[in-house]
CSV table of N, CA and C in Angstrom, one decimal:
chain,number,residue,atom,x,y,z
A,54,MET,N,224.3,-128.8,121.2
A,54,MET,CA,224.0,-127.8,119.7
A,54,MET,C,223.8,-128.2,118.5
A,55,LYS,N,223.3,-127.8,117.9
A,55,LYS,CA,223.5,-127.8,116.4
A,55,LYS,C,223.5,-127.5,115.6
A,56,TRP,N,224.6,-127.4,114.8
A,56,TRP,CA,225.2,-126.6,114.0
A,56,TRP,C,225.0,-126.9,112.0
A,57,ARG,N,224.9,-126.1,111.3
A,57,ARG,CA,224.3,-125.8,110.2
A,57,ARG,C,225.6,-125.4,109.5
A,58,GLU,N,225.0,-125.7,108.1
A,58,GLU,CA,226.3,-124.9,107.1
A,58,GLU,C,225.6,-124.6,105.4
A,59,ALA,N,226.1,-123.5,105.2
A,59,ALA,CA,226.0,-123.0,104.5
A,59,ALA,C,226.6,-122.3,103.7
A,60,THR,N,226.4,-121.7,102.3
A,60,THR,CA,227.5,-120.3,102.1
A,60,THR,C,226.9,-119.2,101.8
A,61,LEU,N,228.2,-117.8,102.6
A,61,LEU,CA,228.0,-116.9,102.7
A,61,LEU,C,227.2,-116.3,102.1
A,62,GLY,N,227.1,-116.7,100.5
A,62,GLY,CA,225.6,-115.8,99.5
A,62,GLY,C,224.6,-116.7,100.1
A,63,GLU,N,224.7,-117.5,100.2
A,63,GLU,CA,223.0,-118.2,100.7
A,63,GLU,C,222.3,-117.2,101.7
A,64,LEU,N,223.8,-117.3,102.8
A,64,LEU,CA,223.1,-117.2,104.1
A,64,LEU,C,223.0,-115.3,103.7
A,65,ALA,N,223.7,-114.4,103.1
A,65,ALA,CA,223.4,-113.2,102.9
A,65,ALA,C,222.0,-113.0,102.1
A,66,GLU,N,222.1,-113.8,101.4
A,66,GLU,CA,220.9,-113.5,100.5
A,66,GLU,C,219.0,-114.1,100.9
A,67,ARG,N,219.5,-115.1,101.8
A,67,ARG,CA,218.3,-115.1,102.8
A,67,ARG,C,217.8,-114.3,103.7
A,68,GLY,N,219.3,-113.5,104.1
A,68,GLY,CA,218.9,-112.4,105.3
A,68,GLY,C,218.4,-110.8,104.0
A,69,GLY,N,217.9,-110.8,103.1
A,69,GLY,CA,218.4,-109.1,102.7
A,69,GLY,C,219.5,-108.7,102.8
A,70,GLY,N,220.3,-109.4,102.7
A,70,GLY,CA,222.1,-108.6,102.3
A,70,GLY,C,222.9,-109.2,101.5
A,71,LEU,N,224.1,-108.8,101.3
A,71,LEU,CA,224.5,-108.9,99.9
A,71,LEU,C,226.3,-109.0,100.3
A,72,VAL,N,226.8,-109.4,99.3
A,72,VAL,CA,228.5,-108.9,99.4
A,72,VAL,C,228.8,-108.9,98.1
A,73,GLN,N,229.3,-107.2,98.0
A,73,GLN,CA,229.4,-106.6,96.9
A,73,GLN,C,230.7,-106.0,96.8
A,74,THR,N,231.2,-105.8,95.5
A,74,THR,CA,233.1,-105.0,95.7
A,74,THR,C,232.2,-103.7,95.5
A,75,GLY,N,233.1,-102.5,96.2
A,75,GLY,CA,233.3,-101.7,96.2
A,75,GLY,C,233.3,-101.3,94.3
A,76,PRO,N,232.7,-99.5,94.7
A,76,PRO,CA,232.7,-99.4,93.1
A,76,PRO,C,234.6,-99.3,92.2
A,77,PHE,N,234.4,-99.3,91.0
A,77,PHE,CA,235.4,-99.6,90.3
A,77,PHE,C,236.2,-98.3,90.0
A,78,GLY,N,237.4,-98.2,89.3
A,78,GLY,CA,238.2,-96.9,88.8
A,78,GLY,C,237.0,-95.9,88.3
A,79,SER,N,236.7,-96.5,87.7
A,79,SER,CA,235.7,-95.6,86.2
A,79,SER,C,235.0,-94.9,86.9
A,80,GLN,N,234.1,-95.8,88.3
A,80,GLN,CA,233.0,-95.4,89.2
A,80,GLN,C,233.2,-94.0,90.3
A,81,LEU,N,234.4,-93.5,90.7
A,81,LEU,CA,235.9,-93.1,91.6
A,81,LEU,C,236.6,-92.3,90.9
A,82,HIS,N,237.2,-91.5,91.0
A,82,HIS,CA,238.2,-91.0,90.2
A,82,HIS,C,239.1,-90.1,91.2
A,83,GLN,N,240.3,-90.1,90.8
A,83,GLN,CA,241.3,-89.1,91.8
A,83,GLN,C,240.4,-87.7,91.9
A,84,ALA,N,239.7,-87.2,90.8
A,84,ALA,CA,239.3,-85.9,91.2
A,84,ALA,C,238.3,-85.9,91.8
A,85,ASP,N,237.7,-87.0,92.8
A,85,ASP,CA,236.3,-87.1,93.8
A,85,ASP,C,236.8,-86.7,94.6
A,86,TYR,N,238.7,-87.0,95.3
A,86,TYR,CA,239.1,-87.0,96.0
A,86,TYR,C,239.0,-85.5,97.3
A,87,LEU,N,239.1,-85.6,98.2
A,87,LEU,CA,238.9,-84.0,99.0
A,87,LEU,C,239.4,-83.9,99.9
A,88,PRO,N,239.7,-83.0,100.2
A,88,PRO,CA,240.8,-82.9,101.8
A,88,PRO,C,239.8,-83.3,103.3
A,89,ASP,N,238.3,-82.5,102.9
A,89,ASP,CA,237.3,-82.6,103.4
A,89,ASP,C,236.2,-83.9,102.9
A,90,GLY,N,235.2,-83.8,104.1
A,90,GLY,CA,233.7,-85.0,103.2
A,90,GLY,C,233.8,-86.2,104.0
A,91,ILE,N,233.6,-86.8,103.4
A,91,ILE,CA,233.3,-88.6,104.0
A,91,ILE,C,234.1,-89.4,103.7
A,92,PRO,N,234.4,-90.6,104.5
A,92,PRO,CA,235.3,-91.2,104.4
A,92,PRO,C,234.9,-92.6,103.5
A,93,VAL,N,236.2,-92.9,102.9
A,93,VAL,CA,235.5,-94.0,101.7
A,93,VAL,C,236.8,-95.0,102.1
A,94,ILE,N,237.0,-96.0,102.6
A,94,ILE,CA,237.5,-97.1,102.9
A,94,ILE,C,238.5,-98.2,101.8
A,95,MET,N,239.7,-97.5,102.3
A,95,MET,CA,240.6,-98.8,101.3
A,95,MET,C,241.1,-99.4,101.9
A,96,PRO,N,242.2,-100.4,101.1
A,96,PRO,CA,242.2,-101.4,102.1
A,96,PRO,C,243.5,-100.7,103.1
A,97,LYS,N,244.2,-99.6,102.8
A,97,LYS,CA,245.7,-99.5,103.8
A,97,LYS,C,244.6,-98.8,105.2
A,98,ASP,N,242.9,-98.3,105.0
A,98,ASP,CA,242.9,-98.0,106.4
A,98,ASP,C,242.1,-99.1,107.2
A,99,ILE,N,242.4,-100.5,106.6
A,99,ILE,CA,242.0,-101.3,107.4
A,99,ILE,C,243.3,-102.1,108.4
A,100,VAL,N,243.2,-102.1,109.1
A,100,VAL,CA,244.3,-102.0,110.9
A,100,VAL,C,243.5,-102.7,111.4
A,101,ASP,N,244.0,-104.2,112.2
A,101,ASP,CA,243.7,-104.9,113.6
A,101,ASP,C,242.1,-105.3,113.3
A,102,GLY,N,241.4,-105.5,112.2
A,102,GLY,CA,240.2,-105.5,112.5
A,102,GLY,C,239.7,-104.3,112.9
A,103,ARG,N,240.0,-103.1,112.8
A,103,ARG,CA,239.0,-102.0,112.5
A,103,ARG,C,239.5,-100.9,111.5
A,104,ILE,N,238.7,-99.6,111.3
A,104,ILE,CA,239.2,-99.1,110.5
A,104,ILE,C,240.0,-98.0,111.1
A,105,SER,N,241.2,-97.4,110.2
A,105,SER,CA,241.9,-96.7,110.6
A,105,SER,C,241.6,-95.1,110.2
A,106,VAL,N,241.3,-93.8,110.7
A,106,VAL,CA,241.3,-92.7,109.9
A,106,VAL,C,242.2,-91.9,109.5
A,107,GLU,N,243.5,-91.8,110.7
A,107,GLU,CA,244.5,-91.6,109.4
A,107,GLU,C,244.9,-90.8,108.2
A,108,SER,N,244.7,-91.7,107.5
A,108,SER,CA,245.6,-90.9,105.8
A,108,SER,C,243.7,-91.6,105.4
A,109,VAL,N,242.6,-91.8,105.8
A,109,VAL,CA,241.8,-92.1,105.0
A,109,VAL,C,241.4,-91.1,104.2
A,110,ALA,N,240.9,-91.5,102.9
A,110,ALA,CA,240.5,-90.3,101.8
A,110,ALA,C,239.4,-90.0,101.7
A,111,ARG,N,238.4,-88.6,101.6
A,111,ARG,CA,237.1,-88.1,101.5
A,111,ARG,C,236.8,-87.5,99.9
A,112,VAL,N,235.2,-88.0,100.3
A,112,VAL,CA,234.7,-87.2,98.9
A,112,VAL,C,233.2,-86.4,99.3
A,113,SER,N,233.0,-86.0,98.5
A,113,SER,CA,232.1,-85.1,98.9
A,113,SER,C,230.6,-85.6,99.1
A,114,GLU,N,229.9,-85.3,99.5
A,114,GLU,CA,228.0,-85.8,100.2
A,114,GLU,C,227.8,-86.6,98.6
A,115,GLU,N,227.8,-85.3,97.4
A,115,GLU,CA,227.8,-85.2,96.2
A,115,GLU,C,227.9,-86.8,95.7
A,116,THR,N,229.0,-87.1,95.8
A,116,THR,CA,229.5,-88.0,95.3
A,116,THR,C,229.1,-89.8,96.1
A,117,VAL,N,229.3,-89.6,97.4
A,117,VAL,CA,228.2,-90.6,98.1
A,117,VAL,C,227.2,-90.7,97.6
A,118,ASN,N,226.1,-90.1,97.4
A,118,ASN,CA,224.9,-90.0,96.2
A,118,ASN,C,225.1,-90.4,95.0
A,119,ARG,N,225.9,-90.6,94.5
A,119,ARG,CA,226.1,-90.7,93.4
A,119,ARG,C,226.4,-92.7,93.6
A,120,LEU,N,227.2,-92.8,94.0
A,120,LEU,CA,227.6,-94.2,94.9
A,120,LEU,C,226.9,-95.0,95.8
A,121,GLN,N,225.9,-94.9,96.1
A,121,GLN,CA,224.8,-95.2,97.3
A,121,GLN,C,224.6,-96.9,97.6
A,122,ARG,N,225.3,-97.0,96.3
A,122,ARG,CA,224.8,-98.8,96.7
A,122,ARG,C,226.4,-99.0,97.4
A,123,HIS,N,227.3,-98.1,97.5
A,123,HIS,CA,228.4,-98.5,97.9
A,123,HIS,C,228.7,-98.0,99.3
A,124,LYS,N,227.8,-97.6,100.2
A,124,LYS,CA,227.3,-97.0,101.5
A,124,LYS,C,227.7,-98.0,102.2
A,125,LEU,N,228.0,-97.7,103.5
A,125,LEU,CA,228.2,-98.9,104.8
A,125,LEU,C,227.3,-98.9,105.4
A,126,LYS,N,227.0,-99.7,105.8
A,126,LYS,CA,225.8,-100.2,107.3
A,126,LYS,C,226.7,-100.2,108.2
A,127,PRO,N,226.3,-100.2,109.5
A,127,PRO,CA,226.2,-100.8,110.5
A,127,PRO,C,226.5,-102.3,110.5
A,128,ARG,N,227.2,-102.6,111.2
A,128,ARG,CA,227.2,-104.0,111.6
A,128,ARG,C,228.0,-105.1,110.4
A,129,SER,N,227.8,-104.3,109.3
A,129,SER,CA,228.8,-104.6,108.0
A,129,SER,C,229.7,-105.0,108.4
A,130,ILE,N,230.6,-106.1,107.5
A,130,ILE,CA,231.7,-106.2,107.7
A,130,ILE,C,232.6,-105.8,106.3
A,131,VAL,N,233.8,-104.9,106.1
A,131,VAL,CA,234.5,-104.6,104.9
A,131,VAL,C,235.7,-105.6,104.7
A,132,LEU,N,235.8,-106.0,103.9
A,132,LEU,CA,237.1,-107.4,102.9
A,132,LEU,C,237.8,-106.2,102.2
A,133,GLN,N,239.2,-106.7,102.5
A,133,GLN,CA,240.2,-106.5,101.8
A,133,GLN,C,240.1,-107.0,100.4
A,134,ARG,N,240.0,-106.9,98.9
A,134,ARG,CA,239.8,-108.2,98.3
A,134,ARG,C,241.1,-108.3,97.3
A,135,ARG,N,241.8,-107.1,97.5
A,135,ARG,CA,243.6,-107.5,96.9
A,135,ARG,C,244.5,-107.4,97.9
A,136,GLY,N,245.7,-108.7,97.2
A,136,GLY,CA,246.5,-108.6,97.9
A,136,GLY,C,246.4,-109.2,99.1
A,137,GLU,N,246.1,-108.8,100.4
A,137,GLU,CA,246.3,-109.5,101.8
A,137,GLU,C,244.7,-109.7,102.0
A,138,VAL,N,244.4,-110.9,101.7
A,138,VAL,CA,243.0,-111.2,101.3
A,138,VAL,C,242.1,-111.1,102.0
A,139,THR,N,242.7,-111.5,103.6
A,139,THR,CA,242.1,-112.1,104.8
A,139,THR,C,241.6,-111.1,105.5
A,140,LYS,N,242.2,-109.8,105.6
A,140,LYS,CA,242.1,-108.2,106.3
A,140,LYS,C,240.7,-107.9,106.2
A,141,ARG,N,240.3,-107.3,107.6
A,141,ARG,CA,238.8,-107.3,107.3
A,141,ARG,C,238.7,-106.2,109.0
A,142,ALA,N,236.8,-105.4,108.5
A,142,ALA,CA,237.0,-104.7,109.7
A,142,ALA,C,235.4,-104.7,110.3
A,143,PHE,N,235.1,-104.9,111.3
A,143,PHE,CA,233.7,-104.4,111.7
A,143,PHE,C,233.3,-103.2,111.8
A,144,ILE,N,232.1,-102.4,111.0
A,144,ILE,CA,231.6,-101.0,110.3
A,144,ILE,C,230.6,-100.7,111.5
A,145,ARG,N,231.3,-100.2,112.5
A,145,ARG,CA,230.2,-99.7,113.3
A,145,ARG,C,229.4,-98.2,113.1
A,146,ALA,N,228.7,-98.1,114.4
A,146,ALA,CA,227.2,-97.2,114.0
A,146,ALA,C,228.0,-95.6,114.1
A,147,GLU,N,229.0,-95.3,114.3
A,147,GLU,CA,229.7,-94.1,113.8
A,147,GLU,C,230.1,-94.2,112.5
A,148,GLN,N,230.3,-95.0,111.8
A,148,GLN,CA,231.2,-95.2,110.5
A,148,GLN,C,229.6,-95.2,109.5
A,149,GLU,N,228.3,-95.0,109.5
A,149,GLU,CA,227.6,-95.1,108.7
A,149,GLU,C,228.0,-94.3,107.9
A,150,GLY,N,227.3,-94.7,106.4
A,150,GLY,CA,227.6,-93.9,105.1
A,150,GLY,C,228.9,-93.5,105.0
A,151,TRP,N,229.4,-94.1,105.2
A,151,TRP,CA,230.7,-94.0,105.0
A,151,TRP,C,230.6,-94.7,103.8
A,152,LEU,N,231.7,-94.8,102.6
A,152,LEU,CA,231.7,-95.6,101.1
A,152,LEU,C,232.9,-96.3,101.8
A,153,CYS,N,232.5,-97.8,101.0
A,153,CYS,CA,233.0,-98.8,100.7
A,153,CYS,C,233.8,-98.5,99.5
A,154,GLY,N,235.9,-98.4,99.5
A,154,GLY,CA,236.6,-98.1,98.3
A,154,GLY,C,236.4,-99.2,97.5
A,155,THR,N,237.2,-99.0,96.7
A,155,THR,CA,237.5,-99.8,95.5
A,155,THR,C,238.7,-100.6,95.9
A,156,GLY,N,239.3,-102.1,95.7
A,156,GLY,CA,239.7,-102.5,96.7
A,156,GLY,C,239.2,-103.4,97.3
A,157,CYS,N,238.0,-103.1,98.1
A,157,CYS,CA,237.4,-103.7,98.9
A,157,CYS,C,236.3,-104.1,98.7
A,158,LEU,N,235.5,-105.2,99.5
A,158,LEU,CA,234.3,-105.3,99.3
A,158,LEU,C,233.4,-105.4,100.8
A,159,LYS,N,232.3,-105.3,100.1
A,159,LYS,CA,231.4,-105.3,102.0
A,159,LYS,C,230.8,-106.4,102.1
A,160,ILE,N,230.5,-106.9,103.2
A,160,ILE,CA,229.4,-108.4,103.5
A,160,ILE,C,228.6,-106.8,104.2
A,161,GLU,N,226.9,-107.3,103.9
A,161,GLU,CA,226.2,-106.8,105.1
A,161,GLU,C,224.8,-108.1,105.0
A,162,LEU,N,224.3,-108.0,106.1
A,162,LEU,CA,223.9,-109.5,106.9
A,162,LEU,C,222.1,-109.0,107.4
A,163,GLY,N,221.2,-110.2,107.2
A,163,GLY,CA,220.4,-109.4,108.1
A,163,GLY,C,220.2,-109.4,109.5
A,164,GLY,N,220.8,-110.8,109.5
A,164,GLY,CA,221.4,-111.4,111.0
A,164,GLY,C,219.6,-112.1,111.5
A,165,ARG,N,219.2,-112.5,110.4
A,165,ARG,CA,218.0,-113.4,111.1
A,165,ARG,C,218.6,-115.2,111.5
A,166,GLU,N,220.0,-115.2,110.2
A,166,GLU,CA,220.3,-116.8,110.6
A,166,GLU,C,221.8,-116.7,110.9
A,167,LEU,N,222.5,-115.2,110.4
A,167,LEU,CA,223.9,-115.4,110.8
A,167,LEU,C,224.1,-114.0,111.2
A,168,VAL,N,224.6,-114.0,112.4
A,168,VAL,CA,225.0,-112.3,113.6
A,168,VAL,C,226.1,-112.3,112.5
A,169,PRO,N,226.3,-111.1,112.5
A,169,PRO,CA,227.3,-110.4,111.1
A,169,PRO,C,228.6,-110.1,112.9
A,170,GLU,N,228.9,-110.3,114.6
A,170,GLU,CA,229.3,-110.3,114.9
A,170,GLU,C,229.7,-111.9,114.9
A,171,TYR,N,229.0,-112.5,115.0
A,171,TYR,CA,229.4,-114.0,114.8
A,171,TYR,C,230.6,-114.3,113.5
A,172,LEU,N,230.4,-113.7,112.5
A,172,LEU,CA,230.8,-114.2,111.2
A,172,LEU,C,231.9,-113.2,111.1
A,173,TYR,N,232.5,-112.0,112.0
A,173,TYR,CA,233.2,-111.0,111.5
A,173,TYR,C,235.0,-112.4,112.6
A,174,TYR,N,234.1,-112.8,113.6
A,174,TYR,CA,234.7,-113.7,114.7
A,174,TYR,C,234.8,-115.2,113.4
A,175,PHE,N,234.3,-115.6,112.8
A,175,PHE,CA,234.5,-117.0,112.2
A,175,PHE,C,235.4,-116.6,110.8
A,176,MET,N,235.1,-115.4,110.7
A,176,MET,CA,236.6,-115.2,109.4
A,176,MET,C,238.0,-115.6,109.9
A,177,GLU,N,237.9,-115.2,111.2
A,177,GLU,CA,239.3,-114.9,111.8
A,177,GLU,C,240.1,-116.6,111.7
A,178,GLN,N,239.8,-117.3,111.7
A,178,GLN,CA,240.1,-118.7,111.7
A,178,GLN,C,240.6,-119.2,111.1
A,179,ASP,N,242.3,-120.3,111.2
A,179,ASP,CA,242.9,-120.1,110.1
A,179,ASP,C,242.0,-121.1,108.7
A,180,GLN,N,241.2,-121.9,108.9
A,180,GLN,CA,240.9,-122.7,107.6
A,180,GLN,C,239.9,-121.9,106.5
A,181,VAL,N,239.1,-120.4,107.8
A,181,VAL,CA,238.7,-119.6,106.8
A,181,VAL,C,240.1,-118.6,106.1
A,182,VAL,N,241.1,-118.2,106.6
A,182,VAL,CA,241.8,-117.5,106.0
A,182,VAL,C,242.7,-118.4,104.9
A,183,GLN,N,242.6,-119.5,104.9
A,183,GLN,CA,243.3,-121.2,104.1
A,183,GLN,C,242.6,-120.5,103.3
A,184,TRP,N,241.3,-120.9,103.2
A,184,TRP,CA,240.1,-120.9,102.2
A,184,TRP,C,239.9,-119.7,101.1
A,185,LEU,N,240.0,-118.3,101.9
A,185,LEU,CA,240.0,-117.1,100.7
A,185,LEU,C,241.4,-116.8,99.8
A,186,GLU,N,242.4,-117.6,100.4
A,186,GLU,CA,243.5,-117.2,100.3
A,186,GLU,C,244.0,-118.1,99.2
A,187,GLN,N,243.3,-119.9,98.9
A,187,GLN,CA,243.3,-121.0,98.2
A,187,GLN,C,242.2,-120.4,97.2
A,188,HIS,N,241.3,-119.9,97.4
A,188,HIS,CA,240.6,-119.0,96.3
A,188,HIS,C,240.5,-118.5,95.9
A,189,ALA,N,241.2,-117.3,95.4
A,189,ALA,CA,241.9,-116.0,95.4
A,189,ALA,C,242.2,-116.8,94.3
A,190,VAL,N,242.1,-115.6,93.2
A,190,VAL,CA,242.7,-116.0,91.7
A,190,VAL,C,244.0,-114.6,91.9
A,191,GLY,N,245.2,-115.1,90.7
A,191,GLY,CA,246.1,-114.9,90.6
A,191,GLY,C,247.1,-114.4,91.0
A,192,THR,N,248.4,-114.5,90.6
A,192,THR,CA,249.8,-115.8,90.6
A,192,THR,C,251.0,-114.0,91.5
A,193,THR,N,250.1,-113.2,91.0
A,193,THR,CA,251.8,-111.8,91.6
A,193,THR,C,250.8,-111.4,93.1
A,194,MET,N,249.2,-111.0,93.0
A,194,MET,CA,249.2,-110.7,93.6
A,194,MET,C,247.1,-111.5,93.7
A,195,LEU,N,246.7,-111.4,95.0
A,195,LEU,CA,245.9,-112.1,95.1
A,195,LEU,C,244.6,-111.3,95.0
A,196,ASN,N,243.6,-112.3,94.1
A,196,ASN,CA,242.2,-111.5,94.2
A,196,ASN,C,241.1,-112.0,94.3
A,197,LEU,N,240.3,-111.0,94.8
A,197,LEU,CA,238.9,-111.6,95.4
A,197,LEU,C,237.7,-111.4,94.7
A,198,SER,N,236.4,-111.6,94.5
A,198,SER,CA,235.2,-110.9,93.4
A,198,SER,C,234.4,-111.1,94.9
A,199,ALA,N,233.0,-110.6,94.6
A,199,ALA,CA,232.1,-111.1,95.3
A,199,ALA,C,232.4,-112.8,95.0
A,200,GLY,N,231.9,-113.0,94.1
A,200,GLY,CA,231.3,-114.6,93.7
A,200,GLY,C,232.6,-115.5,94.4
A,201,ILE,N,233.6,-115.0,94.6
A,201,ILE,CA,234.1,-116.4,95.3
A,201,ILE,C,233.6,-115.9,96.8
A,202,VAL,N,233.9,-114.7,97.3
A,202,VAL,CA,233.4,-114.5,98.7
A,202,VAL,C,232.1,-115.2,99.1
A,203,ALA,N,231.4,-115.1,98.2
A,203,ALA,CA,229.7,-115.4,98.4
A,203,ALA,C,230.3,-117.3,98.4
A,204,GLU,N,230.8,-117.8,98.0
A,204,GLU,CA,231.2,-119.0,97.8
A,204,GLU,C,231.4,-119.7,99.6
A,205,LEU,N,232.2,-119.2,100.5
A,205,LEU,CA,232.7,-119.4,101.5
A,205,LEU,C,231.8,-120.4,102.5
A,206,PRO,N,232.3,-121.4,102.8
A,206,PRO,CA,231.6,-121.8,103.5
A,206,PRO,C,231.4,-121.8,104.7
A,207,ILE,N,230.6,-121.3,105.5
A,207,ILE,CA,229.7,-120.9,106.7
A,207,ILE,C,229.3,-122.5,107.6
A,208,ARG,N,229.9,-122.3,108.3
A,208,ARG,CA,229.4,-123.3,109.8
A,208,ARG,C,228.9,-122.4,111.1
A,209,TYR,N,228.1,-122.3,111.2
A,209,TYR,CA,227.2,-121.7,112.2
A,209,TYR,C,226.2,-122.2,113.0
A,210,PRO,N,226.0,-122.0,114.6
A,210,PRO,CA,224.9,-122.6,115.3
A,210,PRO,C,223.5,-121.7,115.4
A,211,GLY,N,222.5,-121.7,116.0
A,211,GLY,CA,221.7,-120.8,116.2
A,211,GLY,C,222.4,-119.2,116.6
A,212,VAL,N,221.3,-118.3,116.5
A,212,VAL,CA,221.5,-116.9,116.5
A,212,VAL,C,221.9,-116.8,117.8
A,213,LYS,N,221.2,-117.9,118.7
A,213,LYS,CA,221.8,-117.0,120.3
A,213,LYS,C,223.5,-117.7,120.9
A,214,ALA,N,223.3,-118.7,120.5
A,214,ALA,CA,224.8,-119.6,120.6
A,214,ALA,C,225.7,-118.0,119.6
A,215,GLN,N,225.2,-117.7,118.2
A,215,GLN,CA,226.2,-117.4,117.9
A,215,GLN,C,226.6,-115.4,118.5
A,216,ILE,N,225.4,-115.2,119.5
A,216,ILE,CA,225.4,-113.9,120.0
A,216,ILE,C,226.6,-114.2,121.1
A,217,GLU,N,226.1,-115.4,121.8
A,217,GLU,CA,226.9,-115.6,122.7
A,217,GLU,C,228.3,-115.5,122.5
A,218,ILE,N,228.6,-116.5,121.6
A,218,ILE,CA,230.2,-116.8,120.9
A,218,ILE,C,231.3,-115.1,120.4
A,219,ALA,N,230.2,-114.6,119.9
A,219,ALA,CA,230.9,-113.4,119.9
A,219,ALA,C,230.6,-112.8,120.9
A,220,SER,N,229.8,-112.4,121.9
A,220,SER,CA,230.1,-111.4,123.2
A,220,SER,C,231.3,-111.4,123.5
A,221,THR,N,231.7,-113.3,124.2
A,221,THR,CA,232.4,-113.7,124.5
A,221,THR,C,233.6,-113.3,123.9
A,222,LEU,N,233.8,-113.4,122.4
A,222,LEU,CA,235.1,-113.2,121.3
A,222,LEU,C,235.5,-111.5,122.0
A,223,SER,N,234.1,-110.9,121.6
A,223,SER,CA,234.4,-108.8,121.7
A,223,SER,C,234.9,-108.9,122.6
A,224,ALA,N,234.0,-109.2,123.9
A,224,ALA,CA,235.2,-109.2,125.6
A,224,ALA,C,236.4,-109.2,126.0
A,225,TYR,N,236.6,-110.4,125.0
A,225,TYR,CA,237.9,-111.2,125.1
A,225,TYR,C,238.8,-109.8,124.3
A,226,ASP,N,238.7,-109.6,122.6
A,226,ASP,CA,239.3,-108.4,122.0
A,226,ASP,C,239.2,-107.2,123.3
A,227,GLY,N,238.2,-106.7,123.9
A,227,GLY,CA,238.2,-105.2,124.7
A,227,GLY,C,239.3,-105.4,125.3
A,228,LEU,N,240.2,-106.3,126.4
A,228,LEU,CA,241.2,-107.1,127.0
A,228,LEU,C,242.2,-106.4,126.1
A,229,MET,N,242.4,-106.7,125.2
A,229,MET,CA,243.1,-106.4,124.6
A,229,MET,C,243.8,-105.0,124.3
């Protein structure tokens, strides 16, 4: 099996994807939040690799349309960018159109060279966790930018092998 290496940013760009921070506070205000509406994923909502909707913030469809570039697509990854910077969640089809919130960033991949499911599990490795923590800035609270995350080195096999690896790990997760 031949393994390749590239940065996450290079792979995202080549596949038509992106690494992007959520909206800043000046774009999404407290007054935008409603009791009902479309969920906005915040760091507190990332629990055990999934999105918890127990206390998720919500906004109107108009707010989502205004912040369209922050809408989530299936098979993207949301990563906490402040504090516990290695928490991430895999976005499922039923979460399409939800917003990546302040304090998070989203990773979208085209899947041509790097499969999103493989990346999700790759990011769980100790050396990746250490890399993110070492490259985050800040002494009181760690912070990641899209630029830092785009520099993350990725080691990956061919697409078929990535799919097999992710499928095996996903099946194992399902047993737990």
